[in-house]
mmCIF file of C-alpha atoms in Angstrom:
data_model
loop_
_atom_site.group_PDB
_atom_site.id
_atom_site.type_symbol
_atom_site.label_atom_id
_atom_site.label_comp_id
_atom_site.label_asym_id
_atom_site.label_seq_id
_atom_site.Cartn_x
_atom_site.Cartn_y
_atom_site.Cartn_z
ATOM 1 C CA MET A 45 -60.730 -97.428 117.336
ATOM 2 C CA THR A 46 -57.706 -96.812 119.525
ATOM 3 C CA ARG A 47 -57.451 -93.384 121.118
ATOM 4 C CA THR A 48 -54.047 -93.048 122.722
ATOM 5 C CA GLY A 49 -53.886 -89.267 122.794
ATOM 6 C CA SER A 50 -55.971 -86.157 122.599
ATOM 7 C CA HIS A 51 -54.979 -85.285 119.021
ATOM 8 C CA ILE A 52 -57.223 -86.385 116.187
ATOM 9 C CA ILE A 53 -56.249 -86.561 112.521
ATOM 10 C CA THR A 54 -58.343 -86.406 109.371
ATOM 11 C CA VAL A 55 -58.498 -88.588 106.319
ATOM 12 C CA LEU A 56 -60.848 -87.180 103.711
ATOM 13 C CA LEU A 57 -63.248 -89.542 102.006
ATOM 14 C CA ALA A 58 -65.240 -88.396 98.993
ATOM 15 C CA PHE A 59 -68.762 -89.644 99.559
ATOM 16 C CA VAL A 60 -70.861 -89.647 96.393
ATOM 17 C CA PHE A 61 -74.525 -89.746 97.196
ATOM 18 C CA ASN A 62 -77.616 -90.549 95.147
ATOM 19 C CA ALA A 63 -81.029 -89.102 95.956
ATOM 20 C CA LEU A 64 -83.393 -91.890 96.930
ATOM 21 C CA GLY A 65 -86.507 -89.838 97.577
ATOM 22 C CA LEU A 66 -88.149 -89.269 100.947
ATOM 23 C CA ALA A 67 -89.589 -91.909 103.237
ATOM 24 C CA GLY A 68 -93.270 -92.765 103.315
ATOM 25 C CA GLY A 69 -93.774 -92.932 99.546
ATOM 26 C CA ALA A 70 -92.734 -89.371 98.824
ATOM 27 C CA LYS A 71 -92.072 -88.462 95.211
ATOM 28 C CA GLU A 72 -88.644 -89.606 94.030
ATOM 29 C CA LEU A 73 -86.205 -86.784 93.382
ATOM 30 C CA PRO A 74 -83.698 -86.636 90.513
ATOM 31 C CA PRO A 75 -80.168 -87.855 91.252
ATOM 32 C CA ASP A 76 -77.880 -85.353 92.938
ATOM 33 C CA GLU A 77 -74.449 -85.400 91.342
ATOM 34 C CA ARG A 78 -72.617 -83.277 93.911
ATOM 35 C CA ARG A 79 -69.842 -84.849 95.915
ATOM 36 C CA PHE A 80 -69.282 -84.376 99.611
ATOM 37 C CA VAL A 81 -66.060 -84.753 101.520
ATOM 38 C CA LEU A 82 -66.510 -86.087 105.034
ATOM 39 C CA MET A 83 -63.912 -87.138 107.528
ATOM 40 C CA ASP A 84 -62.479 -90.267 109.070
ATOM 41 C CA ARG A 85 -60.309 -89.823 112.151
ATOM 42 C CA PHE A 86 -57.669 -91.503 114.212
ATOM 43 C CA SER A 87 -55.168 -90.551 116.898
ATOM 44 C CA ILE A 88 -51.733 -88.989 116.578
ATOM 45 C CA LYS A 89 -49.207 -87.181 118.777
ATOM 46 C CA THR A 90 -47.084 -84.455 117.202
ATOM 47 C CA GLN A 91 -45.201 -81.251 117.929
ATOM 48 C CA PRO A 92 -43.591 -79.999 114.714
ATOM 49 C CA GLY A 93 -40.637 -77.688 115.045
ATOM 50 C CA ALA A 94 -41.078 -74.258 113.462
ATOM 51 C CA ILE A 95 -37.826 -72.845 112.140
ATOM 52 C CA ASN A 96 -38.800 -69.155 111.900
ATOM 53 C CA ASP A 97 -40.297 -67.115 114.751
ATOM 54 C CA SER A 98 -42.251 -64.344 113.008
ATOM 55 C CA THR A 99 -43.062 -64.240 109.299
ATOM 56 C CA SER A 100 -45.826 -63.105 106.931
ATOM 57 C CA CYS A 101 -46.925 -64.301 103.510
ATOM 58 C CA ILE A 102 -49.824 -64.257 101.069
ATOM 59 C CA ILE A 103 -50.531 -67.696 99.629
ATOM 60 C CA PRO A 104 -52.628 -68.035 96.448
ATOM 61 C CA PHE A 105 -54.809 -71.102 96.298
ATOM 62 C CA THR A 106 -56.660 -73.057 93.660
ATOM 63 C CA ARG A 107 -59.589 -75.399 94.153
ATOM 64 C CA ALA A 108 -60.353 -79.000 93.357
ATOM 65 C CA GLY A 109 -64.118 -79.020 93.611
ATOM 66 C CA ASN A 110 -64.667 -77.240 96.903
ATOM 67 C CA LEU A 111 -61.303 -78.197 98.388
ATOM 68 C CA ILE A 112 -58.575 -75.562 98.858
ATOM 69 C CA LEU A 113 -55.237 -76.545 97.286
ATOM 70 C CA ILE A 114 -51.976 -74.835 98.152
ATOM 71 C CA GLN A 115 -48.440 -75.523 96.986
ATOM 72 C CA ALA A 116 -46.115 -76.975 99.603
ATOM 73 C CA THR A 117 -42.791 -78.810 99.699
ATOM 74 C CA ALA A 118 -42.268 -82.042 101.643
ATOM 75 C CA ASP A 119 -38.517 -82.615 101.748
ATOM 76 C CA THR A 120 -37.726 -82.454 98.008
ATOM 77 C CA MET A 121 -41.235 -83.108 96.670
ATOM 78 C CA GLN A 122 -43.416 -80.131 95.729
ATOM 79 C CA GLY A 123 -47.099 -80.187 94.833
ATOM 80 C CA ASN A 124 -50.729 -79.842 95.908
ATOM 81 C CA PHE A 125 -51.742 -80.109 99.548
ATOM 82 C CA ILE A 126 -55.320 -79.717 100.773
ATOM 83 C CA LEU A 127 -55.919 -77.137 103.496
ATOM 84 C CA ASP A 128 -57.748 -79.221 106.086
ATOM 85 C CA THR A 129 -58.590 -77.450 109.343
ATOM 86 C CA GLY A 130 -60.450 -80.584 110.421
ATOM 87 C CA ALA A 131 -57.118 -82.429 110.558
ATOM 88 C CA PRO A 132 -54.811 -81.840 113.505
ATOM 89 C CA ASN A 133 -51.550 -81.897 111.593
ATOM 90 C CA LEU A 134 -49.776 -83.229 108.503
ATOM 91 C CA VAL A 135 -50.987 -86.170 106.397
ATOM 92 C CA LEU A 136 -49.014 -87.571 103.452
ATOM 93 C CA ASN A 137 -50.397 -89.536 100.525
ATOM 94 C CA ILE A 138 -48.696 -92.920 100.813
ATOM 95 C CA THR A 139 -48.712 -93.245 97.017
ATOM 96 C CA TYR A 140 -45.837 -90.759 96.820
ATOM 97 C CA PHE A 141 -44.148 -91.427 100.164
ATOM 98 C CA ARG A 142 -44.221 -95.225 100.289
ATOM 99 C CA ASP A 143 -40.405 -95.376 100.472
ATOM 100 C CA TYR A 144 -40.352 -93.493 103.775
ATOM 101 C CA PRO A 145 -39.807 -95.626 106.901
ATOM 102 C CA ALA A 146 -43.158 -96.259 108.573
ATOM 103 C CA SER A 147 -44.412 -97.664 111.841
ATOM 104 C CA GLN A 148 -47.766 -98.710 113.277
ATOM 105 C CA ASP A 149 -48.995 -98.448 116.849
ATOM 106 C CA GLY A 150 -52.343 -100.225 116.697
ATOM 107 C CA GLU A 151 -54.418 -97.189 115.791
ATOM 108 C CA VAL A 152 -56.982 -97.622 113.034
ATOM 109 C CA GLN A 153 -58.834 -95.351 110.661
ATOM 110 C CA THR A 154 -62.505 -94.992 111.489
ATOM 111 C CA GLY A 155 -65.488 -93.198 110.019
ATOM 112 C CA ILE A 156 -69.265 -93.152 109.746
ATOM 113 C CA THR A 157 -69.235 -96.488 107.925
ATOM 114 C CA GLY A 158 -67.019 -98.204 110.506
ATOM 115 C CA SER A 159 -63.335 -98.977 111.031
ATOM 116 C CA GLY A 160 -60.792 -99.144 108.241
ATOM 117 C CA SER A 161 -57.107 -99.865 107.773
ATOM 118 C CA ALA A 162 -54.315 -99.445 110.315
ATOM 119 C CA VAL A 163 -52.523 -96.113 110.577
ATOM 120 C CA GLN A 164 -48.912 -95.771 109.425
ATOM 121 C CA LYS A 165 -46.657 -93.028 110.750
ATOM 122 C CA THR A 166 -43.493 -91.465 109.399
ATOM 123 C CA SER A 167 -41.604 -88.153 109.578
ATOM 124 C CA LEU A 168 -40.214 -85.488 107.248
ATOM 125 C CA GLY A 169 -36.910 -83.693 107.571
ATOM 126 C CA ARG A 170 -38.505 -80.471 106.340
ATOM 127 C CA PHE A 171 -41.895 -79.165 105.309
ATOM 128 C CA SER A 172 -42.675 -75.680 103.979
ATOM 129 C CA PHE A 173 -45.387 -73.571 102.339
ATOM 130 C CA GLY A 174 -45.482 -69.827 101.796
ATOM 131 C CA SER A 175 -42.810 -68.457 104.138
ATOM 132 C CA LEU A 176 -43.542 -71.039 106.847
ATOM 133 C CA ASP A 177 -40.865 -73.656 107.361
ATOM 134 C CA TYR A 178 -40.953 -76.688 109.687
ATOM 135 C CA SER A 179 -38.303 -79.243 110.546
ATOM 136 C CA ARG A 180 -38.424 -82.823 111.890
ATOM 137 C CA ILE A 181 -42.177 -83.018 111.465
ATOM 138 C CA PRO A 182 -44.128 -86.246 112.066
ATOM 139 C CA ALA A 183 -46.828 -87.215 109.593
ATOM 140 C CA ASP A 184 -49.326 -89.957 108.894
ATOM 141 C CA LEU A 185 -49.254 -92.020 105.727
ATOM 142 C CA VAL A 186 -52.700 -92.451 104.182
ATOM 143 C CA ASN A 187 -53.985 -93.500 100.783
ATOM 144 C CA LEU A 188 -55.660 -90.434 99.266
ATOM 145 C CA GLY A 189 -56.242 -92.017 95.861
ATOM 146 C CA HIS A 190 -60.024 -91.740 96.190
ATOM 147 C CA ILE A 191 -59.728 -87.940 96.370
ATOM 148 C CA GLU A 192 -57.328 -87.814 93.415
ATOM 149 C CA ASN A 193 -59.660 -89.997 91.339
ATOM 150 C CA SER A 194 -62.755 -87.932 92.148
ATOM 151 C CA ARG A 195 -61.006 -84.586 91.574
ATOM 152 C CA GLY A 196 -58.645 -85.520 88.741
ATOM 153 C CA VAL A 197 -55.648 -83.872 90.404
ATOM 154 C CA LYS A 198 -52.496 -85.100 92.123
ATOM 155 C CA ILE A 199 -52.702 -84.645 95.915
ATOM 156 C CA LEU A 200 -49.549 -85.028 98.029
ATOM 157 C CA GLY A 201 -51.309 -84.655 101.372
ATOM 158 C CA LEU A 202 -53.298 -82.574 103.858
ATOM 159 C CA ILE A 203 -52.174 -79.616 105.983
ATOM 160 C CA GLY A 204 -53.919 -79.568 109.351
ATOM 161 C CA THR A 205 -54.429 -77.168 112.226
ATOM 162 C CA GLU A 206 -51.291 -77.974 114.228
ATOM 163 C CA LEU A 207 -49.165 -76.175 111.648
ATOM 164 C CA PHE A 208 -51.139 -72.943 112.215
ATOM 165 C CA ARG A 209 -51.254 -72.902 116.024
ATOM 166 C CA GLN A 210 -48.846 -69.937 116.215
ATOM 167 C CA CYS A 211 -50.502 -68.084 113.318
ATOM 168 C CA GLU A 212 -53.125 -65.627 112.304
ATOM 169 C CA MET A 213 -54.793 -66.850 109.097
ATOM 170 C CA ILE A 214 -57.312 -65.029 106.904
ATOM 171 C CA ILE A 215 -58.982 -66.935 104.045
ATOM 172 C CA ASP A 216 -60.542 -64.999 101.172
ATOM 173 C CA TYR A 217 -62.427 -67.272 98.750
ATOM 174 C CA GLU A 218 -63.335 -64.384 96.435
ATOM 175 C CA LYS A 219 -59.696 -63.478 95.770
ATOM 176 C CA GLY A 220 -58.325 -67.009 96.172
ATOM 177 C CA LEU A 221 -55.809 -65.864 98.786
ATOM 178 C CA ILE A 222 -54.691 -66.926 102.268
ATOM 179 C CA TYR A 223 -53.071 -64.211 104.403
ATOM 180 C CA LEU A 224 -50.800 -65.896 106.906
ATOM 181 C CA HIS A 225 -48.650 -64.563 109.718
ATOM 182 C CA ARG A 226 -46.726 -66.610 112.239
ATOM 183 C CA ILE A 227 -47.055 -64.588 115.437
ATOM 184 C CA GLY A 228 -43.739 -64.153 117.208
ATOM 185 C CA LYS A 229 -43.389 -64.458 120.971
ATOM 186 C CA LYS A 230 -42.905 -60.716 121.410
ATOM 187 C CA GLU A 231 -46.046 -59.825 119.430
ATOM 188 C CA SER A 232 -48.503 -62.427 120.762
ATOM 189 C CA LYS A 233 -50.619 -59.766 122.488
ATOM 190 C CA THR A 234 -50.290 -57.016 119.916
ATOM 191 C CA TYR A 235 -50.192 -58.420 116.367
ATOM 192 C CA GLN A 236 -53.164 -57.695 114.102
ATOM 193 C CA HIS A 237 -53.377 -57.723 110.319
ATOM 194 C CA GLU A 238 -54.064 -54.380 108.644
ATOM 195 C CA MET A 239 -57.365 -55.793 107.322
ATOM 196 C CA LEU A 240 -58.590 -55.845 110.920
ATOM 197 C CA GLY A 241 -58.168 -52.086 111.308
ATOM 198 C CA ASP A 242 -61.835 -51.289 110.596
ATOM 199 C CA THR A 243 -63.576 -53.074 113.463
ATOM 200 C CA SER A 244 -67.020 -52.256 112.020
ATOM 201 C CA ALA A 245 -66.331 -54.504 109.000
ATOM 202 C CA TYR A 246 -66.249 -57.802 110.853
ATOM 203 C CA ARG A 247 -67.471 -59.701 113.896
ATOM 204 C CA ILE A 248 -65.245 -61.303 116.509
ATOM 205 C CA LEU A 249 -66.132 -64.700 117.964
ATOM 206 C CA PRO A 250 -64.273 -66.894 120.441
ATOM 207 C CA ILE A 251 -62.950 -70.254 119.289
ATOM 208 C CA GLU A 252 -61.583 -73.259 121.119
ATOM 209 C CA LEU A 253 -58.867 -75.634 119.996
ATOM 210 C CA LYS A 254 -59.692 -79.146 121.160
ATOM 211 C CA ASP A 255 -57.714 -82.101 119.836
ATOM 212 C CA ASN A 256 -56.351 -79.563 117.333
ATOM 213 C CA ARG A 257 -59.814 -78.924 115.966
ATOM 214 C CA ILE A 258 -61.338 -75.451 115.612
ATOM 215 C CA MET A 259 -64.504 -75.390 117.705
ATOM 216 C CA VAL A 260 -67.258 -72.764 117.798
ATOM 217 C CA THR A 261 -70.435 -72.604 119.835
ATOM 218 C CA THR A 262 -73.709 -72.086 117.991
ATOM 219 C CA GLU A 263 -77.219 -71.808 119.342
ATOM 220 C CA MET A 264 -80.502 -73.209 118.066
ATOM 221 C CA ALA A 265 -83.854 -73.871 119.731
ATOM 222 C CA GLY A 266 -82.396 -72.664 123.030
ATOM 223 C CA LYS A 267 -79.635 -75.288 122.920
ATOM 224 C CA LYS A 268 -75.915 -74.596 122.543
ATOM 225 C CA LEU A 269 -74.196 -76.786 119.944
ATOM 226 C CA LYS A 270 -70.490 -77.408 119.338
ATOM 227 C CA PHE A 271 -69.410 -77.279 115.693
ATOM 228 C CA VAL A 272 -66.059 -77.962 114.036
ATOM 229 C CA ILE A 273 -64.798 -75.424 111.481
ATOM 230 C CA ASP A 274 -63.518 -77.611 108.648
ATOM 231 C CA TYR A 275 -62.286 -76.175 105.341
ATOM 232 C CA ALA A 276 -62.000 -79.687 103.887
ATOM 233 C CA ALA A 277 -65.658 -80.532 104.524
ATOM 234 C CA GLU A 278 -67.691 -79.924 101.393
ATOM 235 C CA SER A 279 -70.948 -80.001 103.316
ATOM 236 C CA ASN A 280 -72.238 -78.782 106.640
ATOM 237 C CA VAL A 281 -73.016 -81.796 108.827
ATOM 238 C CA LEU A 282 -75.403 -82.282 111.756
ATOM 239 C CA ASP A 283 -75.448 -85.246 114.145
ATOM 240 C CA SER A 284 -78.684 -87.205 113.722
ATOM 241 C CA ARG A 285 -78.727 -88.050 117.464
ATOM 242 C CA LEU A 286 -79.565 -84.476 118.508
ATOM 243 C CA PRO A 287 -82.946 -83.713 120.175
ATOM 244 C CA ASP A 288 -86.107 -83.489 118.094
ATOM 245 C CA LYS A 289 -86.458 -79.762 118.788
ATOM 246 C CA ILE A 290 -83.293 -79.209 116.748
ATOM 247 C CA PHE A 291 -84.759 -81.014 113.754
ATOM 248 C CA ASP A 292 -87.922 -78.926 113.949
ATOM 249 C CA ASN A 293 -85.679 -76.332 112.271
ATOM 250 C CA VAL A 294 -84.662 -78.630 109.401
ATOM 251 C CA THR A 295 -86.567 -79.142 106.157
ATOM 252 C CA ILE A 296 -85.611 -82.532 104.723
ATOM 253 C CA THR A 297 -85.410 -82.553 100.920
ATOM 254 C CA ARG A 298 -84.096 -86.053 100.192
ATOM 255 C CA ARG A 299 -82.448 -89.205 101.418
ATOM 256 C CA VAL A 300 -78.871 -89.910 100.396
ATOM 257 C CA VAL A 301 -76.430 -92.792 100.573
ATOM 258 C CA LEU A 302 -72.909 -92.181 101.855
ATOM 259 C CA SER A 303 -70.224 -94.509 100.544
ATOM 260 C CA GLY A 304 -67.148 -95.017 102.676
ATOM 261 C CA ALA A 305 -64.167 -97.313 102.386
ATOM 262 C CA GLY A 306 -64.787 -100.497 100.419
ATOM 263 C CA ASP A 307 -68.440 -101.407 99.926
ATOM 264 C CA ARG A 308 -69.719 -99.924 103.177
ATOM 265 C CA LYS A 309 -72.675 -97.566 102.806
ATOM 266 C CA VAL A 310 -74.911 -95.716 105.251
ATOM 267 C CA ASP A 311 -78.178 -93.840 104.794
ATOM 268 C CA ALA A 312 -78.349 -90.140 105.560
ATOM 269 C CA LEU A 313 -80.669 -87.184 105.070
ATOM 270 C CA TYR A 314 -80.098 -83.909 103.294
ATOM 271 C CA GLY A 315 -82.009 -80.671 103.762
ATOM 272 C CA ASP A 316 -82.043 -77.028 104.821
ATOM 273 C CA LEU A 317 -81.294 -75.787 108.337
ATOM 274 C CA GLN A 318 -82.699 -72.540 109.729
ATOM 275 C CA ASN A 319 -82.623 -70.505 112.939
ATOM 276 C CA MET A 320 -79.051 -71.282 113.967
ATOM 277 C CA LYS A 321 -76.961 -68.448 115.409
ATOM 278 C CA LEU A 322 -73.209 -68.007 115.576
ATOM 279 C CA GLY A 323 -72.680 -65.385 118.239
ATOM 280 C CA ASN A 324 -75.421 -62.842 117.587
ATOM 281 C CA GLN A 325 -75.470 -63.581 113.833
ATOM 282 C CA ASP A 326 -78.344 -65.567 112.352
ATOM 283 C CA LEU A 327 -76.776 -67.870 109.764
ATOM 284 C CA GLY A 328 -79.905 -67.890 107.608
ATOM 285 C CA THR A 329 -80.675 -71.027 105.626
ATOM 286 C CA LEU A 330 -77.834 -73.543 105.448
ATOM 287 C CA PRO A 331 -77.746 -76.755 103.427
ATOM 288 C CA ILE A 332 -77.094 -79.594 105.856
ATOM 289 C CA LEU A 333 -76.225 -83.280 105.733
ATOM 290 C CA ILE A 334 -77.652 -85.278 108.645
ATOM 291 C CA THR A 335 -75.963 -88.489 109.707
ATOM 292 C CA ASN A 336 -75.009 -90.405 112.837
ATOM 293 C CA LEU A 337 -71.575 -89.236 113.997
ATOM 294 C CA GLU A 338 -71.174 -91.939 116.634
ATOM 295 C CA ASN A 339 -68.401 -93.744 114.757
ATOM 296 C CA THR A 340 -66.346 -90.642 114.037
ATOM 297 C CA CYS A 341 -64.258 -88.460 116.277
ATOM 298 C CA PHE A 342 -67.019 -85.880 116.159
ATOM 299 C CA SER A 343 -68.604 -87.894 118.946
ATOM 300 C CA TYR A 344 -65.308 -88.085 120.873
ATOM 301 C CA ALA A 345 -66.159 -87.274 124.498
ATOM 302 C CA GLY A 346 -69.565 -86.164 123.195
ATOM 303 C CA CYS A 347 -68.083 -82.755 122.387
ATOM 304 C CA VAL A 348 -69.146 -82.108 118.792
ATOM 305 C CA ASP A 349 -72.616 -81.763 117.303
ATOM 306 C CA GLY A 350 -71.721 -81.016 113.699
ATOM 307 C CA VAL A 351 -69.460 -79.436 111.104
ATOM 308 C CA LEU A 352 -69.428 -76.071 109.366
ATOM 309 C CA GLY A 353 -67.943 -76.689 105.937
ATOM 310 C CA PHE A 354 -67.738 -75.175 102.460
ATOM 311 C CA ASP A 355 -71.436 -74.291 102.190
ATOM 312 C CA PHE A 356 -70.946 -71.835 105.057
ATOM 313 C CA LEU A 357 -67.260 -70.930 104.957
ATOM 314 C CA SER A 358 -67.182 -69.967 101.274
ATOM 315 C CA LEU A 359 -69.778 -67.232 101.844
ATOM 316 C CA HIS A 360 -67.484 -65.107 103.986
ATOM 317 C CA LYS A 361 -63.970 -63.835 104.371
ATOM 318 C CA ILE A 362 -62.946 -65.470 107.646
ATOM 319 C CA GLY A 363 -59.880 -65.121 109.833
ATOM 320 C CA PHE A 364 -58.475 -66.993 112.815
ATOM 321 C CA ASN A 365 -56.022 -65.906 115.471
ATOM 322 C CA PHE A 366 -54.989 -69.272 116.884
ATOM 323 C CA VAL A 367 -52.786 -67.695 119.560
ATOM 324 C CA ASN A 368 -55.567 -65.555 121.050
ATOM 325 C CA ARG A 369 -58.368 -67.986 120.115
ATOM 326 C CA LYS A 370 -60.399 -65.528 118.040
ATOM 327 C CA MET A 371 -62.394 -65.886 114.831
ATOM 328 C CA TYR A 372 -63.147 -62.955 112.512
ATOM 329 C CA ILE A 373 -66.118 -63.056 110.120
ATOM 330 C CA TRP A 374 -66.408 -60.185 107.674
ATOM 331 C CA LYS A 375 -69.917 -58.808 107.192
#
């Protein structure tokens, strides 16, 4: 994998796993038909140009499985884009943008099952969703056919974190709405959505943006762990290389097989995680997928220990102020 910059981009892979039973002759469990979306990463440099300074909108979303779909327009093409806070910026499905001029710089797609195809890069004249409008925006061209096939819906691309860096975003799964405000320069210290008026209704946690990934610090067994907040991850994920005292808090329920690009497969474990705190909040019991993250960007600079995905994020109304690096979790 070539890492030429500090920005990391996501390509979603739908990993279908089959329960194989536990090691040591444990009773075989029935097949699990759920699908998980995990991430492959590679490098990209980008700085999209936002046309408007301050603007607000409410964006309705639908779902394909556990993935959030919003309507966006890439130049003249309009359709479904996946909200992917695990991706740093914009990704286009090469199926629909194959006529765009593309270049390669030696970077390759990589994931838990190893390296994949080379990365192709292009640019859009204009990209918009809700009331947000961007011009001269670079993008990566990736084949997202595996997601379309598994979800039965046309996917034009992924919208990543870079496009929200000047925003406050609140995601409400129950209502199927995203409340979005691009924070203008004059209101960077003062803007707050009206839903944040009652400070007793939510908790405030600090976040970091590293490589355009949303990072939070959790605590378990006296150890601080770095997790990525990823709305395109259909499972919570924990790095299997963590100390044994972490896994004393995990009840393994089955073995699974993760299928990546081509015929590559890796074994993983699935179970329930307890005793993890986010700030002063005990997260209760969380379903967790355990796999080695060495070959993904989650091990980049050793900075990430896991992922908080749909199984956690869908339980709460959650907001992010990317300008002031704050996360809001409603009680």
